[in-house]
Short mmCIF file of C-alpha atoms in Angstrom, two decimals:
data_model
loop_
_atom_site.label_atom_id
_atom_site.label_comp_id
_atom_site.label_asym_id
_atom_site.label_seq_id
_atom_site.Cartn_x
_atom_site.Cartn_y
_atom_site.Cartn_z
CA UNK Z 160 -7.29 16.55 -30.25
CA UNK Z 161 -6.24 13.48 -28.24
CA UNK Z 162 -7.67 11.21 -26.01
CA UNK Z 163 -6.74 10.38 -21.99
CA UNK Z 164 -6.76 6.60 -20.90
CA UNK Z 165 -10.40 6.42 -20.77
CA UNK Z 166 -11.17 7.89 -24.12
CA UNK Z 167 -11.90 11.53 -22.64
CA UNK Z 168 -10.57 14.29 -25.13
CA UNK Z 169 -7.67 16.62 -23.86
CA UNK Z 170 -6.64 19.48 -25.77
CA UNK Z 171 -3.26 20.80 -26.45
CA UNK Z 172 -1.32 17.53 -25.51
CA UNK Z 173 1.77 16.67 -27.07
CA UNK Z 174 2.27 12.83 -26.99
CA UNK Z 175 4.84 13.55 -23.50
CA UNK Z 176 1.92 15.58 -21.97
CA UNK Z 177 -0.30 13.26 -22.89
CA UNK Z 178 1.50 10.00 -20.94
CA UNK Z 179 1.61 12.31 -17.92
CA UNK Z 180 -1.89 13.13 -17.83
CA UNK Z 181 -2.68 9.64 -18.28
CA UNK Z 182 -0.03 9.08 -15.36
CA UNK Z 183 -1.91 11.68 -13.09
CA UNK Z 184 -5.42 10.20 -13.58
CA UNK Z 185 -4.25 6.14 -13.06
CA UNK Z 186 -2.00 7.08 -10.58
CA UNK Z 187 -4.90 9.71 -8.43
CA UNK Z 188 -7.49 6.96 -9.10
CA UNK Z 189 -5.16 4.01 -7.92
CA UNK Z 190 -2.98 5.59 -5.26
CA UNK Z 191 0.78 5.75 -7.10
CA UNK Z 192 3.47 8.02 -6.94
CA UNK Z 193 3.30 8.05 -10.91
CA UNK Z 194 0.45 10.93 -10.11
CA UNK Z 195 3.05 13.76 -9.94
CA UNK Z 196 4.47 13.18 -13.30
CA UNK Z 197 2.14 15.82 -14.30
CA UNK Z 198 3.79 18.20 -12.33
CA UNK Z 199 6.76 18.30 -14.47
CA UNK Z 200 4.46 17.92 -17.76
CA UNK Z 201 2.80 21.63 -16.97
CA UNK Z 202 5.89 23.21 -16.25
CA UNK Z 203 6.75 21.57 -19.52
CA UNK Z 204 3.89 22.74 -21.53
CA UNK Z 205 1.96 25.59 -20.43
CA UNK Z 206 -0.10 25.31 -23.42
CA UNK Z 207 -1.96 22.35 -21.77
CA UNK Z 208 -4.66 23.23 -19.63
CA UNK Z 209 -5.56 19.69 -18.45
CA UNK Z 210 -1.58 19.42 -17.62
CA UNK Z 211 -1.78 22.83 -15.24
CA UNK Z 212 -5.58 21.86 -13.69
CA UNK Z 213 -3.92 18.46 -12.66
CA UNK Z 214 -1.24 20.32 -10.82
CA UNK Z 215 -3.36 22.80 -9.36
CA UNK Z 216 -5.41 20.31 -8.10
CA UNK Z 217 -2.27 18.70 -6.46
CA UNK Z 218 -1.24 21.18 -5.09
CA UNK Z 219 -4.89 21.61 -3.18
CA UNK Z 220 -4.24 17.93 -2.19
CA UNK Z 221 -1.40 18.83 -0.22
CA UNK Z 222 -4.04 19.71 2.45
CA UNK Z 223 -2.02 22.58 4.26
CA UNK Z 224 -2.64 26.44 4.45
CA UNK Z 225 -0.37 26.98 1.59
CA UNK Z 226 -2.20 25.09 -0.50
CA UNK Z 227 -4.32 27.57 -2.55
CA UNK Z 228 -0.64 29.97 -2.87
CA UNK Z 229 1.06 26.86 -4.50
CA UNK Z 230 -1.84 25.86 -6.79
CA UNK Z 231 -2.53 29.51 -8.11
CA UNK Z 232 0.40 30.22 -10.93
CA UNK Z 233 -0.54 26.74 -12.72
CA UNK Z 234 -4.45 27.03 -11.93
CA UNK Z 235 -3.51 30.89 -13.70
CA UNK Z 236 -2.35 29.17 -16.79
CA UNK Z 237 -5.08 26.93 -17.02
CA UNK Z 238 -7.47 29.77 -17.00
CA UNK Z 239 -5.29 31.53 -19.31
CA UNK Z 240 -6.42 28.47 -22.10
CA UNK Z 241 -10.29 27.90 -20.83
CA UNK Z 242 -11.60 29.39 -24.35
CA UNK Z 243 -9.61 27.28 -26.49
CA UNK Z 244 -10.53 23.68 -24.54
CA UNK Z 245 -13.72 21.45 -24.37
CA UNK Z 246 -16.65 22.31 -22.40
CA UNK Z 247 -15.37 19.27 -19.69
CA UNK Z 248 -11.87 20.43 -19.58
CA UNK Z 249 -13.38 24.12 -18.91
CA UNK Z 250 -15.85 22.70 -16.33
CA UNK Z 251 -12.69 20.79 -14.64
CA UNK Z 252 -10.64 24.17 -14.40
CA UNK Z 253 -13.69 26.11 -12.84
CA UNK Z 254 -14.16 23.49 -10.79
CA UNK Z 255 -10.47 23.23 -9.38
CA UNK Z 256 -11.31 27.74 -9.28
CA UNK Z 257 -13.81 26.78 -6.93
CA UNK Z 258 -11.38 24.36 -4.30
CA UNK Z 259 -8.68 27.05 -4.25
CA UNK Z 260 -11.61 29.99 -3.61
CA UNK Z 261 -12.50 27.87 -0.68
CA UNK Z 262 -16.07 27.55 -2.11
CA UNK Z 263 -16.15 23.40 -1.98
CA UNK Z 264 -20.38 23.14 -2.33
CA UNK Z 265 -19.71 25.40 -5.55
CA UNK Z 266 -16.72 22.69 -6.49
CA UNK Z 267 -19.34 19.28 -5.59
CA UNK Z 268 -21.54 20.89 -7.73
CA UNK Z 269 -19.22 21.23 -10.87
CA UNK Z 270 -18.06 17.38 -10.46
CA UNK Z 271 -21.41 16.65 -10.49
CA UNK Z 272 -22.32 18.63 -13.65
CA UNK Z 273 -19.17 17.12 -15.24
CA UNK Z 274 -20.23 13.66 -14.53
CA UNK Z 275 -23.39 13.87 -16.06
CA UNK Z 276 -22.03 13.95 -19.40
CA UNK Z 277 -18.80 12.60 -18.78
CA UNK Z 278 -18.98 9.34 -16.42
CA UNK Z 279 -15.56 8.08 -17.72
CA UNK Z 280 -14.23 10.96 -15.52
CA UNK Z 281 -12.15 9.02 -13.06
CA UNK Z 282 -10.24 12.39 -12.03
CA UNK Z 283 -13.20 14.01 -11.78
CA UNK Z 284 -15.28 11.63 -9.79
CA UNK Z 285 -12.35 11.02 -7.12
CA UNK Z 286 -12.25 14.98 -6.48
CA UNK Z 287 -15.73 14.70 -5.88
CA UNK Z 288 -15.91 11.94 -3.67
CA UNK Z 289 -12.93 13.66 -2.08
CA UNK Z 290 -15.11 16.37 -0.92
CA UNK Z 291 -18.20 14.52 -0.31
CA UNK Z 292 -16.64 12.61 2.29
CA UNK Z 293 -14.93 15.27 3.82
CA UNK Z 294 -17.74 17.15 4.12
CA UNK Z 295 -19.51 13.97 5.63
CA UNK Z 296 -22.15 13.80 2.92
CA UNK Z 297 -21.78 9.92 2.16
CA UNK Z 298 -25.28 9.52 -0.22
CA UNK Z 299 -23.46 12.27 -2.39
CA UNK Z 300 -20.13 10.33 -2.43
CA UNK Z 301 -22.66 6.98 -3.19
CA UNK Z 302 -24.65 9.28 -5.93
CA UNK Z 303 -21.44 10.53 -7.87
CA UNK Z 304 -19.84 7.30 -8.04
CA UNK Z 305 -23.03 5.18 -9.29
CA UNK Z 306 -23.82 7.93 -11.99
CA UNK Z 307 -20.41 6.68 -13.67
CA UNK Z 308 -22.33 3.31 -14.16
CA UNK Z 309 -22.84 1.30 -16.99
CA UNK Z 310 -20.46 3.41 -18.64
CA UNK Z 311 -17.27 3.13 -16.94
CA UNK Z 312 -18.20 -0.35 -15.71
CA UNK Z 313 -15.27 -1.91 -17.39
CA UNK Z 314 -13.38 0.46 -15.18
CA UNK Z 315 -11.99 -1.68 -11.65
CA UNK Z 316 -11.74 1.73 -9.50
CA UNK Z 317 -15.16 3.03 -10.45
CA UNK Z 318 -16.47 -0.38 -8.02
CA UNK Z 319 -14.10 0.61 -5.51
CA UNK Z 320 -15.44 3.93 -5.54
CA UNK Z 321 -18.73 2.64 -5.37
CA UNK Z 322 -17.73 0.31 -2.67
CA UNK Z 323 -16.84 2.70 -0.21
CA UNK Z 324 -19.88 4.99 -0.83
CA UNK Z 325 -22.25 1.67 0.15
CA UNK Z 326 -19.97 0.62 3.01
CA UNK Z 327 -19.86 4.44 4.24
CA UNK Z 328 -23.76 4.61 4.10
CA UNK Z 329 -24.06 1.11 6.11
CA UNK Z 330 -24.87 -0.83 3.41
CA UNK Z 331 -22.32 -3.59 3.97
CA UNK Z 332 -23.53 -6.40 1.48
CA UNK Z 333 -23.75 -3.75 -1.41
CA UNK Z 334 -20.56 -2.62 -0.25
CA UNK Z 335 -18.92 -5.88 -0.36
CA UNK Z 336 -20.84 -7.14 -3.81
CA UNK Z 337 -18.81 -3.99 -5.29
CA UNK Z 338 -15.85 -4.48 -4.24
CA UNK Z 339 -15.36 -7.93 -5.07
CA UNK Z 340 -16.35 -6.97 -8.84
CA UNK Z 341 -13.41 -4.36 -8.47
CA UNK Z 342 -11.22 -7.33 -7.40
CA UNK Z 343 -12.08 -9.52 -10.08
CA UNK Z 344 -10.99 -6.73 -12.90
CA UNK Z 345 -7.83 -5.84 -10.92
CA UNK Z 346 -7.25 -8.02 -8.39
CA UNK Z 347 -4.72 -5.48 -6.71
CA UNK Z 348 -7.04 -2.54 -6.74
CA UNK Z 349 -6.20 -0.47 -3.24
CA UNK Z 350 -9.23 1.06 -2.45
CA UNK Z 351 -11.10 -1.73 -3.12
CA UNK Z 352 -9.00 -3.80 -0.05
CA UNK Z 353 -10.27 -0.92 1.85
CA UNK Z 354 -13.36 -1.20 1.39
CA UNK Z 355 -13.18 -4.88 2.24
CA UNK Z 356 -11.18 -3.48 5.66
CA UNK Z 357 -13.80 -1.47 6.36
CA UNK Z 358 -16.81 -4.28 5.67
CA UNK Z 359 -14.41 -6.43 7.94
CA UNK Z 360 -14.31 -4.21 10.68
CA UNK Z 361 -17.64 -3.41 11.04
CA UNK Z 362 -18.42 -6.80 11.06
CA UNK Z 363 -16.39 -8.09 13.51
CA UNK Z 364 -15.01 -10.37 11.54
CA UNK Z 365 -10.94 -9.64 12.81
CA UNK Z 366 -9.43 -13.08 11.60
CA UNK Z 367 -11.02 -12.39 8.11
CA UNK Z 368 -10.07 -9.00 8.08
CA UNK Z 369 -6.38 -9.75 9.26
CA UNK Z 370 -5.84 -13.06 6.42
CA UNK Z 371 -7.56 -10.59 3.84
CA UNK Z 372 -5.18 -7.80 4.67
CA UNK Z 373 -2.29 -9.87 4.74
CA UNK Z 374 -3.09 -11.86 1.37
CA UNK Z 375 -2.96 -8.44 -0.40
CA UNK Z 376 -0.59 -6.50 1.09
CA UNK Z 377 2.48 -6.91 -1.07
CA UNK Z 378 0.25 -4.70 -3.47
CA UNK Z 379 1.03 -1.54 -1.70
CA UNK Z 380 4.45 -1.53 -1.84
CA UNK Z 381 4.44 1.08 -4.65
CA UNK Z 382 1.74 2.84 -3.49
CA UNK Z 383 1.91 6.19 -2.62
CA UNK Z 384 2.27 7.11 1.55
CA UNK Z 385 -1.40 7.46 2.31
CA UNK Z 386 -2.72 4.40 0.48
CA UNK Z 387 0.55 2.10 1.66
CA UNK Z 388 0.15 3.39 5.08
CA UNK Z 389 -3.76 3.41 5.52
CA UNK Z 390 -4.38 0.07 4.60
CA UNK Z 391 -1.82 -0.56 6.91
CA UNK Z 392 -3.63 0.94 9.54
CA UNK Z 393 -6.51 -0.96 8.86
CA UNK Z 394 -4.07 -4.39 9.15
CA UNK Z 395 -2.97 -2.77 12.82
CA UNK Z 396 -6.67 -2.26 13.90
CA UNK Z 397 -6.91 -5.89 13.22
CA UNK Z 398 -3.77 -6.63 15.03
CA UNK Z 399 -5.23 -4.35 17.98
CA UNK Z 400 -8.78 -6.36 18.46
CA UNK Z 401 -6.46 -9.78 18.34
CA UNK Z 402 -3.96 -8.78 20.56
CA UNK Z 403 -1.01 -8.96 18.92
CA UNK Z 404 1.28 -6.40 20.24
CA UNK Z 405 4.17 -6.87 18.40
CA UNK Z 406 2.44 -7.17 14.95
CA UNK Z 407 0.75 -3.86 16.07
CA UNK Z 408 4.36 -2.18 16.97
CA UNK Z 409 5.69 -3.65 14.20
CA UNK Z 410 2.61 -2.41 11.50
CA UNK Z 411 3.74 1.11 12.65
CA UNK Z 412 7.40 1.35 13.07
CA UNK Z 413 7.50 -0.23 9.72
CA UNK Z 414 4.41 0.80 7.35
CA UNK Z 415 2.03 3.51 9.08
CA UNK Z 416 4.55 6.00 10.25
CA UNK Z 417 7.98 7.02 8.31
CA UNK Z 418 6.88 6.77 4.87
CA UNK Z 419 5.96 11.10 4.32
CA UNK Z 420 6.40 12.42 8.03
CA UNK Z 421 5.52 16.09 6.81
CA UNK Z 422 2.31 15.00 5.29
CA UNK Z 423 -1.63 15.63 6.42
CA UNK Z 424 -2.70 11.76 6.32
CA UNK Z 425 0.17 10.13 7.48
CA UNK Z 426 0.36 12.24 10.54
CA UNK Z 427 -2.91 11.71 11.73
CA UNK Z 428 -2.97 7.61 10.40
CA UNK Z 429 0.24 7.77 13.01
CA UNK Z 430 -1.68 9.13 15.27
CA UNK Z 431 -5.10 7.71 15.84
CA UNK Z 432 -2.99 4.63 15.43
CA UNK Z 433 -0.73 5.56 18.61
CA UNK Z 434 -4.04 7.02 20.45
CA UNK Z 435 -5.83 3.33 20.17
CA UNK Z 436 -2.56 1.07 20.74
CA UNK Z 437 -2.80 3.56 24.35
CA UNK Z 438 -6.27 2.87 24.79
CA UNK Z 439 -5.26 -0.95 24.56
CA UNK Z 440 -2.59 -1.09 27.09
CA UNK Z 441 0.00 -1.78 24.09
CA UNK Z 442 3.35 0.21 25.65
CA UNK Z 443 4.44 2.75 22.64
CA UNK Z 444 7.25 3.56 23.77
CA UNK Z 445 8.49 7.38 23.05
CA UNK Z 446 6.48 6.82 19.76
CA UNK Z 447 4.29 9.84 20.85
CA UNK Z 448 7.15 12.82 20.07
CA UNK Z 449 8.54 11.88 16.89
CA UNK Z 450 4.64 12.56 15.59
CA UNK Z 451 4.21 15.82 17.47
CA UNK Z 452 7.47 17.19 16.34
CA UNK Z 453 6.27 17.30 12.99
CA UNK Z 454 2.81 18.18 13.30
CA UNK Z 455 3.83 21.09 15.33
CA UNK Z 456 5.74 22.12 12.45
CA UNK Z 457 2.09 23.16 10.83
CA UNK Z 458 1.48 25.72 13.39
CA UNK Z 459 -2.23 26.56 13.24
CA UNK Z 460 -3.40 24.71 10.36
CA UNK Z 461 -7.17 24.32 9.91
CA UNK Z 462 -7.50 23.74 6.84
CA UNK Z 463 -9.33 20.56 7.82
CA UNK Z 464 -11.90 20.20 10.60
CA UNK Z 465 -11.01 16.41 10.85
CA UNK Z 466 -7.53 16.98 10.54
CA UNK Z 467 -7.08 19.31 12.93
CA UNK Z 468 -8.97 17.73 16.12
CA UNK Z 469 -6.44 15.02 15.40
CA UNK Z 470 -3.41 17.21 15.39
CA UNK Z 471 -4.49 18.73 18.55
CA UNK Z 472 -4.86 15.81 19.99
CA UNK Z 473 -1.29 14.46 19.35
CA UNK Z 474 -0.18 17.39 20.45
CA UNK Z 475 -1.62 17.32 23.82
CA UNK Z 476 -0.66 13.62 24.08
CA UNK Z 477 2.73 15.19 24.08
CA UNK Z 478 2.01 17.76 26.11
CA UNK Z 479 3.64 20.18 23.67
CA UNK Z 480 3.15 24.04 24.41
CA UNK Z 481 1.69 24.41 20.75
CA UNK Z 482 -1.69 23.01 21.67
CA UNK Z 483 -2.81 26.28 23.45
CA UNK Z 484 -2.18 28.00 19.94
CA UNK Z 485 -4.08 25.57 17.72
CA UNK Z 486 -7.39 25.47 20.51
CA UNK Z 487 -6.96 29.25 19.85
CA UNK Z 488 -6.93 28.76 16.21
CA UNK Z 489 -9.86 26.47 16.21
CA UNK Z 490 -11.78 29.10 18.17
CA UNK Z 491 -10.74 31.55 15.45
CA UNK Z 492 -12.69 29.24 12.63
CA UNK Z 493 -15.56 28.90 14.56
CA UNK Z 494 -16.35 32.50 14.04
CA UNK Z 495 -15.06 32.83 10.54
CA UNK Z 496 -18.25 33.40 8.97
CA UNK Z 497 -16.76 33.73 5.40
CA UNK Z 498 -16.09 30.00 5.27
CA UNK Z 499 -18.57 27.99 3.96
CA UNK Z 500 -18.35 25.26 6.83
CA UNK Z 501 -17.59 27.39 9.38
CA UNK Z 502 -21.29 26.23 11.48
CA UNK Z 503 -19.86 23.18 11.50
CA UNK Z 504 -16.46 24.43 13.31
CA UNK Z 505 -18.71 26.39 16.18
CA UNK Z 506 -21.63 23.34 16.72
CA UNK Z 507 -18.98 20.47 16.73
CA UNK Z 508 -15.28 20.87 16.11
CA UNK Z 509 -14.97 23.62 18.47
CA UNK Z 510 -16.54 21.34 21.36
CA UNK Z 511 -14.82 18.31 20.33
CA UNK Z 512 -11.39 20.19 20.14
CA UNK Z 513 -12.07 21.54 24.24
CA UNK Z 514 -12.89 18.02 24.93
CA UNK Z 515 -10.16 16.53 23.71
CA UNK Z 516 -7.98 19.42 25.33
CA UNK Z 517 -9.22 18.64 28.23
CA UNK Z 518 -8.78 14.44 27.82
CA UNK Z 519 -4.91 15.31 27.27
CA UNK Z 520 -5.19 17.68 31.05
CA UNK Z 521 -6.76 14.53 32.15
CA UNK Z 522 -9.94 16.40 33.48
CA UNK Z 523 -12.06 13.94 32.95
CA UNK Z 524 -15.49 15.87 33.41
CA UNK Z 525 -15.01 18.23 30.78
CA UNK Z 526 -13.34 15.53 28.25
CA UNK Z 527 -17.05 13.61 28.62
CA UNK Z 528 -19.04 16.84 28.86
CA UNK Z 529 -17.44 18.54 25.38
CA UNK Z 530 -17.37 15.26 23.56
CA UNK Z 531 -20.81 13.79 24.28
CA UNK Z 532 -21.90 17.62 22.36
CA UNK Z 533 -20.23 16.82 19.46
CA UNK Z 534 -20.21 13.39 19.19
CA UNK Z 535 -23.45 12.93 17.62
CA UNK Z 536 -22.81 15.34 14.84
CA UNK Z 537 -18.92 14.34 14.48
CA UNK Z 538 -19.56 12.69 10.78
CA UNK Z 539 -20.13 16.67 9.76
CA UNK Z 540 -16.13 17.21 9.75
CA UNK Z 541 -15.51 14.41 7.53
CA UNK Z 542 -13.47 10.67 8.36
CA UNK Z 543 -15.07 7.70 8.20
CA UNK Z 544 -16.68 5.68 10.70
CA UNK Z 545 -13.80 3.76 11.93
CA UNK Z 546 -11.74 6.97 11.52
CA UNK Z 547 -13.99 8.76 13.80
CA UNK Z 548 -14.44 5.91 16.29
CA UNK Z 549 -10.91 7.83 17.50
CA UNK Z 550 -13.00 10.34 19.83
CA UNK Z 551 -15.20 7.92 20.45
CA UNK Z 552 -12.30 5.78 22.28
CA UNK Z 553 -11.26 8.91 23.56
CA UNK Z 554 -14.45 9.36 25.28
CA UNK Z 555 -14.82 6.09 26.81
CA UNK Z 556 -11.56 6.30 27.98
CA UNK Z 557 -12.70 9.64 30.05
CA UNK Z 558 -15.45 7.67 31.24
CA UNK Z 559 -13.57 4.38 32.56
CA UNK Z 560 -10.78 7.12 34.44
CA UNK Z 561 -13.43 9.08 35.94
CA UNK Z 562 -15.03 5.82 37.49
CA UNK Z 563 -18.61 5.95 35.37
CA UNK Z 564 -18.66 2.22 35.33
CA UNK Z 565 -22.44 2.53 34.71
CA UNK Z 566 -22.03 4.85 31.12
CA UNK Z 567 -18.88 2.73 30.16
CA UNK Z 568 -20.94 -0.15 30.59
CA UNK Z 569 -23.29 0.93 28.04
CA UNK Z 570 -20.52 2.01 25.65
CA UNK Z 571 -18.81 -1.20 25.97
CA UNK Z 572 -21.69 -3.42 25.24
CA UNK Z 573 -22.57 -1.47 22.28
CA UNK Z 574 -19.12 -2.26 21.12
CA UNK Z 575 -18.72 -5.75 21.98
CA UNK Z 576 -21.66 -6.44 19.22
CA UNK Z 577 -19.57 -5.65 16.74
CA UNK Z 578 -16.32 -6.70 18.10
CA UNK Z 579 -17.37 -9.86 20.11
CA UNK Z 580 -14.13 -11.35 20.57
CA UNK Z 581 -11.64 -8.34 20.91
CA UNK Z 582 -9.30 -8.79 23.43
CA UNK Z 583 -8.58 -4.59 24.90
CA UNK Z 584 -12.73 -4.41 24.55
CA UNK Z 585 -13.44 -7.74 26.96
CA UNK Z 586 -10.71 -6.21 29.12
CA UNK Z 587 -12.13 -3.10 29.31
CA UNK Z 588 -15.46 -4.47 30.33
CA UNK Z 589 -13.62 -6.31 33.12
CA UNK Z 590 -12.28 -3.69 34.52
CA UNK Z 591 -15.86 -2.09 34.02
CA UNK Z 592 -18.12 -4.99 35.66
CA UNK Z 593 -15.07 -5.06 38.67
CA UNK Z 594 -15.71 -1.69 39.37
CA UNK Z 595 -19.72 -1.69 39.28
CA UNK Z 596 -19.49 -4.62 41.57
CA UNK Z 597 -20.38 -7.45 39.02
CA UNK Z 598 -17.82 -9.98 39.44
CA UNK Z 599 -19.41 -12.56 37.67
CA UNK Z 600 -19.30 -10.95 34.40
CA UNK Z 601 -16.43 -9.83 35.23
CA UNK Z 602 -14.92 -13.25 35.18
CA UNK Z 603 -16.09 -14.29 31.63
CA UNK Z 604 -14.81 -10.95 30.02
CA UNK Z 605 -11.64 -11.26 31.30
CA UNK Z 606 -11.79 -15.15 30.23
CA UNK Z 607 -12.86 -14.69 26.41
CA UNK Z 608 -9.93 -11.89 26.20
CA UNK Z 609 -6.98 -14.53 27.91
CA UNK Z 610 -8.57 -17.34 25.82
CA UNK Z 611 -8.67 -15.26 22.18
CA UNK Z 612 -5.15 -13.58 23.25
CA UNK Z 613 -3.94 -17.48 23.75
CA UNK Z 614 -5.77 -18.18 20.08
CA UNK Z 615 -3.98 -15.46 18.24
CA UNK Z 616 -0.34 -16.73 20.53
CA UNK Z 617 -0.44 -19.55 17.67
CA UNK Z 618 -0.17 -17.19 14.98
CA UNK Z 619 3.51 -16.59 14.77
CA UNK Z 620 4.66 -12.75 15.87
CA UNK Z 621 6.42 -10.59 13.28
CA UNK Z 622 3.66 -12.06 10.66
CA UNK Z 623 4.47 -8.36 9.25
CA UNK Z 624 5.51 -8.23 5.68
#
């Protein structure tokens, strides 16, 4: 019997198998490519359970109808071994069973088992905070992640972990408290920056955010595509509320989109990223087709709620012919009663998905009408907050083309208390207080905007590593 990098036990594990399970957890946990060395390691040693439940699992990640197909001949040969492993191991494989039978309460459940008895479990506690977030159950993600403390508190991921499950439930200062003890372990921990992004955000706090983002970000070069290219898209968001167009441009020609074109997160990072720079007047050029080319190549993929509103979106951005097929799809799995989350397809993705259909047919009326049903329950198909503020951008943006200057108003407002000083919001409610007649706070909106664009001037474009 051996031991993985955190002094778990793994059975059957020649000293080779043993470095690439190692690889898989450190490199799952902290976002690098070394993750898939595992891959070759089962094929390598079928013997090794832990070896073929890392791949399955992989496979799973790749967040695409195939998935379960791909995973099934090593999640097989894992099985094949369950009777001569440890209880954990065992737990892991029925666990990863669950995922690829679709049955994702059945696989929270398991991680949370596991971790009771095993909160050095890095693998297992990202799965389940995988899941609890996508599933938009954010105490859960909090719960699993603070059950691996003390005893992984030597650990610098477990605090990012724990980071994001305070920041996701609102509870900044927690949030930020944890991720600064991640820091001070491993000062180039990912997800801890992105918890910090997030904390940032939230607070309105855009120059912090953007020197914070840029202090750190020649850590992600060897990330793998989602990590490199989401904190990224944190930096842009930044870049967006300063108004810095050409840092914005620049973020995502060079960092958010190009890196994996074919997979899930980049796609949609590229764009909610394109949807917002749109929403803020910054010209994207023919940025829009490159995207929908290749998330047209999924066909109908819901595999993701989350996922898939934004996929229909960019596809209706682009006015491509394949966004009749996916509403159909959607429609489909909203009536799929054999799916475990399939009430939250028909009471919210379903009426998010016709509203933004009908954003990208510009008719208005519906875009507001189907959104403002599913809005308040949108956290149900997973993202976080700033994710999700996507449809919420798309629905003011219905509401400032159909001339509700009174609704937009109250949208805007909201928004400005948390983003006081960006430049698109203060232009917005220009436009806003213009059209409702109020040209005196018109005047001061448009003001703070030209005086915080003329602030940010001094910072020298391209700042882009």
């Amino acid at each position: 019997m051996t031991q993985d990098l955190y002094g778990l036990p793994v059975s059957h594990a020649d000293k080779a198998t043993l470095q690439a399970i190692d690889d898989f957890i450190h490199g799952f946990i902290g976002f690098e490519p070394k993750a898939t060395n595992v891959m070759a390691a089962a094929a390598q040693a079928p013997e090794c359970c832990l070896a073929n439940a890392y791949t399955a699992m992989l496979w799973m990640m790749l967040e695409a109808p195939i998935a379960p197909q791909k995973a099934e001949p090593f999640l097989a040969l894992a099985e094949a071994k369950i009777d001569t492993v440890t209880p954990r191991e065992r737990m892991f494989v029925q666990a990863i069973r669950l995922w690829a039978n679709g049955d994702v309460p059945g696989c929270i459940k398991q991680c949370d088992e596991i971790l009771t008895d095993h909160p050095r479990d890095m693998a297992t506690l990202k799965l389940g905070q995988y899941h609890t977030f996508n599933i938009g159950d954010f105490p859960a993600m909090l719960r699993l992640a603070l059950k691996c403390l003390p005893a992984a508190d030597d650990i610098p991921y477990v605090h990012g972990m724990v980071a994001f499950g305070y920041e996701e439930c609102h509870l900044l200062d927690h949030a930020e408290t944890a991720a600064r003890c991640a820091m001070s372990l491993r000062h180039d921990e990912p997800w801890a920056h992105h918890a910090l992004a997030h904390i940032l955000l939230t607070r309105g706090q855009v120059n912090e955010g953007i020197a914070f983002l840029e202090s750190v970000a020649d850590t992600w070069s060897n990330l793998n595509s989602f990590m490199h290219s989401h904190n990224w898209w944190h930096l842009a968001l930044f870049y967006i509320s300063a108004g810095r167009h050409d840092d914005v441009r620049a973020a995502y020609d060079t960092h958010v989109w190009g890196l994996a074109k074919d997979y899930s997160q980049d796609q949609v990072g590229a764009a909610s990223l394109l949807a917002r720079m749109d929403f803020a007047g910054i010209d994207v050029g023919d940025r829009w087709n490159d995207v929908a080319d290749h998330i047209a190549e999924r066909g109908a993929d819901t595999v993701s709620p989350f996922l898939t509103l934004q996929y229909l979106y960019a596809l209706g951005r682009a006015q491509r012919p394949e966004s009749e097929g996916l509403l159909t799809a959607i429609e489909d799995r909203a009536m799929d009663e054999t799916q475990h989350d399939w009430k939250v397809w028909r009471d919210v993705t379903v009426w998010a998905a016709h509203g933004i259909a009908a954003h990208a047919a510009e008719d208005w009326e519906d875009a507001i009408r189907f959104l403002g049903k599913s809005l308040p329950r949108l956290a149900e198909c997973g993202g976080s907050h700033a994710q999700r503020d996507l449809f919420e951008q798309i629905h003011l943006d219905a509401l400032i083309q159909s001339g509700q200057s009174a609704r937009a108003q109250q949208v805007l407002e909201m928004r400005r208390t948390y983003d006081p000083d960006g430049v698109p919001l203060n232009l917005m409610l220009a436009e806003v207080y213009d059209q409702a007649g109020l040209p005196s706070l018109a005047a001061p909106a448009k003001t703070r905007a030209e005086q915080m664009r003329a602030t940010h001037r001094t910072v020298p474009a391209g700042t882009v590593h």
